[in-house]
GROMACS .gro file of C-alpha atoms in nm:
model
  214
    1UNK     CA    1   1.052  -0.689   8.823
    2UNK     CA    2   1.362  -0.659   9.041
    3UNK     CA    3   1.394  -0.298   9.183
    4UNK     CA    4   1.722  -0.087   9.278
    5UNK     CA    5   1.662  -0.070   9.654
    6UNK     CA    6   1.579  -0.401   9.799
    7UNK     CA    7   1.458  -0.277  10.141
    8UNK     CA    8   1.210   0.005   9.991
    9UNK     CA    9   1.070  -0.275   9.760
   10UNK     CA   10   0.966  -0.521  10.047
   11UNK     CA   11   0.676  -0.432  10.281
   12UNK     CA   12   0.843  -0.442  10.642
   13UNK     CA   13   0.534  -0.576  10.782
   14UNK     CA   14   0.515  -0.898  10.605
   15UNK     CA   15   0.736  -1.195  10.632
   16UNK     CA   16   0.925  -1.334  10.347
   17UNK     CA   17   0.667  -1.612  10.301
   18UNK     CA   18   0.404  -1.325  10.241
   19UNK     CA   19   0.639  -1.119  10.008
   20UNK     CA   20   0.761  -1.432   9.798
   21UNK     CA   21   0.446  -1.593   9.781
   22UNK     CA   22   0.237  -1.287   9.703
   23UNK     CA   23   0.260  -1.343   9.335
   24UNK     CA   24   0.132  -1.720   9.367
   25UNK     CA   25  -0.150  -1.579   9.583
   26UNK     CA   26  -0.276  -1.325   9.353
   27UNK     CA   27  -0.214  -1.483   9.012
   28UNK     CA   28  -0.277  -1.853   9.109
   29UNK     CA   29  -0.462  -1.866   9.407
   30UNK     CA   30  -0.232  -2.131   9.532
   31UNK     CA   31  -0.328  -2.274   9.875
   32UNK     CA   32  -0.097  -2.183  10.184
   33UNK     CA   33   0.068  -2.530  10.204
   34UNK     CA   34   0.188  -2.528   9.840
   35UNK     CA   35   0.279  -2.158   9.856
   36UNK     CA   36   0.494  -2.250  10.153
   37UNK     CA   37   0.649  -2.541   9.962
   38UNK     CA   38   0.732  -2.319   9.655
   39UNK     CA   39   0.871  -2.024   9.857
   40UNK     CA   40   1.094  -2.287  10.049
   41UNK     CA   41   1.207  -2.398   9.717
   42UNK     CA   42   1.266  -2.040   9.564
   43UNK     CA   43   1.463  -1.930   9.876
   44UNK     CA   44   1.697  -2.250   9.805
   45UNK     CA   45   1.738  -2.155   9.462
   46UNK     CA   46   1.880  -1.812   9.565
   47UNK     CA   47   2.110  -1.939   9.839
   48UNK     CA   48   1.863  -1.877  10.140
   49UNK     CA   49   1.745  -2.127  10.392
   50UNK     CA   50   1.384  -2.249  10.407
   51UNK     CA   51   1.332  -2.105  10.764
   52UNK     CA   52   1.426  -1.740  10.630
   53UNK     CA   53   1.045  -1.751  10.532
   54UNK     CA   54   0.949  -1.670  10.870
   55UNK     CA   55   1.150  -1.353  10.940
   56UNK     CA   56   1.109  -0.992  10.813
   57UNK     CA   57   1.308  -0.782  10.585
   58UNK     CA   58   1.480  -0.594  10.844
   59UNK     CA   59   1.637  -0.896  10.975
   60UNK     CA   60   1.837  -0.951  10.660
   61UNK     CA   61   2.133  -0.797  10.499
   62UNK     CA   62   2.124  -0.585  10.170
   63UNK     CA   63   2.251  -0.856   9.968
   64UNK     CA   64   2.021  -1.102  10.130
   65UNK     CA   65   1.702  -0.865  10.080
   66UNK     CA   66   1.797  -0.855   9.713
   67UNK     CA   67   1.803  -1.234   9.691
   68UNK     CA   68   1.449  -1.229   9.845
   69UNK     CA   69   1.337  -0.985   9.564
   70UNK     CA   70   1.504  -1.217   9.325
   71UNK     CA   71   1.308  -1.507   9.459
   72UNK     CA   72   0.975  -1.329   9.437
   73UNK     CA   73   1.045  -1.239   9.082
   74UNK     CA   74   1.106  -1.602   8.985
   75UNK     CA   75   0.774  -1.729   9.160
   76UNK     CA   76   0.588  -1.743   8.863
   77UNK     CA   77   0.839  -1.886   8.636
   78UNK     CA   78   0.866  -1.575   8.398
   79UNK     CA   79   1.053  -1.560   8.064
   80UNK     CA   80   1.170  -1.209   8.110
   81UNK     CA   81   1.288  -1.028   8.414
   82UNK     CA   82   1.345  -0.647   8.427
   83UNK     CA   83   1.644  -0.569   8.667
   84UNK     CA   84   1.630  -0.177   8.719
   85UNK     CA   85   1.966  -0.096   8.878
   86UNK     CA   86   1.931  -0.409   9.089
   87UNK     CA   87   2.289  -0.431   9.200
   88UNK     CA   88   2.361  -0.048   9.247
   89UNK     CA   89   2.266  -0.025   9.621
   90UNK     CA   90   2.494  -0.327   9.712
   91UNK     CA   91   2.870  -0.305   9.800
   92UNK     CA   92   3.132  -0.446   9.567
   93UNK     CA   93   3.162  -0.781   9.722
   94UNK     CA   94   2.795  -0.850   9.755
   95UNK     CA   95   2.737  -0.712   9.426
   96UNK     CA   96   2.955  -0.994   9.263
   97UNK     CA   97   2.769  -1.257   9.454
   98UNK     CA   98   2.435  -1.144   9.333
   99UNK     CA   99   2.560  -1.125   8.957
  100UNK     CA  100   2.691  -1.473   9.000
  101UNK     CA  101   2.326  -1.566   9.112
  102UNK     CA  102   2.172  -1.394   8.812
  103UNK     CA  103   2.409  -1.580   8.596
  104UNK     CA  104   2.331  -1.900   8.746
  105UNK     CA  105   1.962  -1.857   8.731
  106UNK     CA  106   1.979  -1.752   8.382
  107UNK     CA  107   2.151  -2.087   8.273
  108UNK     CA  108   1.926  -2.302   8.485
  109UNK     CA  109   1.585  -2.126   8.394
  110UNK     CA  110   1.670  -1.983   8.045
  111UNK     CA  111   1.547  -1.644   8.148
  112UNK     CA  112   1.599  -1.327   7.965
  113UNK     CA  113   1.693  -1.024   8.144
  114UNK     CA  114   1.620  -0.655   8.059
  115UNK     CA  115   1.909  -0.522   8.271
  116UNK     CA  116   1.909  -0.144   8.345
  117UNK     CA  117   2.219   0.000   8.467
  118UNK     CA  118   2.460   0.289   8.435
  119UNK     CA  119   2.754   0.069   8.555
  120UNK     CA  120   2.939  -0.026   8.257
  121UNK     CA  121   3.135  -0.313   8.407
  122UNK     CA  122   2.819  -0.450   8.517
  123UNK     CA  123   2.684  -0.416   8.164
  124UNK     CA  124   2.980  -0.569   8.019
  125UNK     CA  125   2.946  -0.885   8.255
  126UNK     CA  126   2.589  -0.956   8.223
  127UNK     CA  127   2.437  -0.836   7.876
  128UNK     CA  128   2.468  -1.004   7.553
  129UNK     CA  129   2.325  -0.680   7.370
  130UNK     CA  130   2.354  -0.353   7.492
  131UNK     CA  131   2.089  -0.029   7.394
  132UNK     CA  132   2.245   0.314   7.497
  133UNK     CA  133   1.970   0.566   7.571
  134UNK     CA  134   2.003   0.947   7.562
  135UNK     CA  135   1.692   1.178   7.690
  136UNK     CA  136   1.467   0.879   7.666
  137UNK     CA  137   1.554   0.753   7.305
  138UNK     CA  138   1.772   0.482   7.204
  139UNK     CA  139   2.074   0.621   7.025
  140UNK     CA  140   2.289   0.277   6.957
  141UNK     CA  141   2.222  -0.072   6.999
  142UNK     CA  142   2.399  -0.400   6.919
  143UNK     CA  143   2.597  -0.678   7.054
  144UNK     CA  144   2.776  -0.610   7.374
  145UNK     CA  145   3.144  -0.639   7.200
  146UNK     CA  146   3.058  -0.413   6.927
  147UNK     CA  147   2.886  -0.145   7.133
  148UNK     CA  148   3.147  -0.144   7.403
  149UNK     CA  149   3.468  -0.180   7.216
  150UNK     CA  150   3.362   0.023   6.905
  151UNK     CA  151   3.108   0.273   7.007
  152UNK     CA  152   2.992   0.496   6.726
  153UNK     CA  153   2.759   0.741   6.878
  154UNK     CA  154   2.905   1.046   7.047
  155UNK     CA  155   2.713   0.997   7.378
  156UNK     CA  156   2.803   0.631   7.393
  157UNK     CA  157   3.173   0.707   7.367
  158UNK     CA  158   3.153   0.992   7.611
  159UNK     CA  159   2.964   0.732   7.858
  160UNK     CA  160   3.263   0.472   7.828
  161UNK     CA  161   3.516   0.751   7.862
  162UNK     CA  162   3.348   0.871   8.209
  163UNK     CA  163   3.421   0.522   8.351
  164UNK     CA  164   3.646   0.568   8.649
  165UNK     CA  165   4.014   0.472   8.608
  166UNK     CA  166   4.210   0.349   8.923
  167UNK     CA  167   4.515   0.607   8.843
  168UNK     CA  168   4.567   0.885   9.090
  169UNK     CA  169   4.791   1.050   8.865
  170UNK     CA  170   4.568   1.066   8.572
  171UNK     CA  171   4.341   1.384   8.574
  172UNK     CA  172   4.006   1.353   8.407
  173UNK     CA  173   3.819   1.659   8.238
  174UNK     CA  174   3.487   1.560   8.278
  175UNK     CA  175   3.345   1.891   8.110
  176UNK     CA  176   3.533   1.780   7.807
  177UNK     CA  177   3.297   1.472   7.818
  178UNK     CA  178   2.999   1.688   7.728
  179UNK     CA  179   3.126   1.825   7.406
  180UNK     CA  180   2.997   1.721   7.062
  181UNK     CA  181   2.673   1.625   7.230
  182UNK     CA  182   2.353   1.773   7.147
  183UNK     CA  183   2.192   1.862   7.451
  184UNK     CA  184   1.795   1.810   7.486
  185UNK     CA  185   1.598   1.901   7.782
  186UNK     CA  186   1.413   1.588   7.928
  187UNK     CA  187   1.109   1.795   8.032
  188UNK     CA  188   0.852   1.815   7.739
  189UNK     CA  189   0.468   1.950   7.765
  190UNK     CA  190   0.200   1.712   7.763
  191UNK     CA  191   0.138   1.544   7.443
  192UNK     CA  192   0.508   1.590   7.331
  193UNK     CA  193   0.605   1.324   7.053
  194UNK     CA  194   0.984   1.302   6.989
  195UNK     CA  195   1.107   1.314   6.637
  196UNK     CA  196   1.178   0.957   6.503
  197UNK     CA  197   1.533   0.881   6.460
  198UNK     CA  198   1.700   0.710   6.164
  199UNK     CA  199   1.947   0.428   6.228
  200UNK     CA  200   2.241   0.318   5.992
  201UNK     CA  201   2.365  -0.031   6.053
  202UNK     CA  202   2.739   0.033   6.096
  203UNK     CA  203   2.816  -0.340   6.129
  204UNK     CA  204   2.632  -0.682   6.171
  205UNK     CA  205   2.365  -0.608   6.422
  206UNK     CA  206   2.518  -0.274   6.531
  207UNK     CA  207   2.281   0.026   6.485
  208UNK     CA  208   2.351   0.388   6.555
  209UNK     CA  209   2.115   0.696   6.551
  210UNK     CA  210   2.264   0.918   6.262
  211UNK     CA  211   2.012   1.209   6.261
  212UNK     CA  212   1.656   1.307   6.312
  213UNK     CA  213   1.428   1.279   6.022
  214UNK     CA  214   1.246   1.592   5.918
   0.00000   0.00000   0.00000
């Protein structure tokens, strides 16, 4: 797991060696010498020097802290990493560097990402398949090019229309984006079970929720 806030997800009282090596200690009982060697290797993979393991989280920038979180996520050689808004807290230039790192690690380790984000430009760059969720349910899913270029569900279309456009002369009517969307409260009583959705395959590997089943 890689969390949104790289500072809040790192214990400020522990060194990078302790933080990145903790999964190795918990799951594999790896001795300190081997753990130190593995942490140095992981830091190298995310573009940090080996001596960084002796420092604390507050001594790093936001981008460096996120690299530490990525190194920790890689420590047990996972097949899948869940990245929850993992670049949302970074500025644009650092975000680009971290995304390049994600792509590089995916090529080297053949890792799959479950990449959670509201930033459509990030989704377009990182993801091969896209699932759009509304009120806790998937309403459209398919290949990236299909979902982003030919959206079928009203919420997907409004989501893409809400992407900021760098044009000061173009006024956006954000209230209009809420039209044609059935609104549901995300708050439900205990034991609530949502109605199952029926999906239509509108194209090859492109599915859209069309209505609730009775």
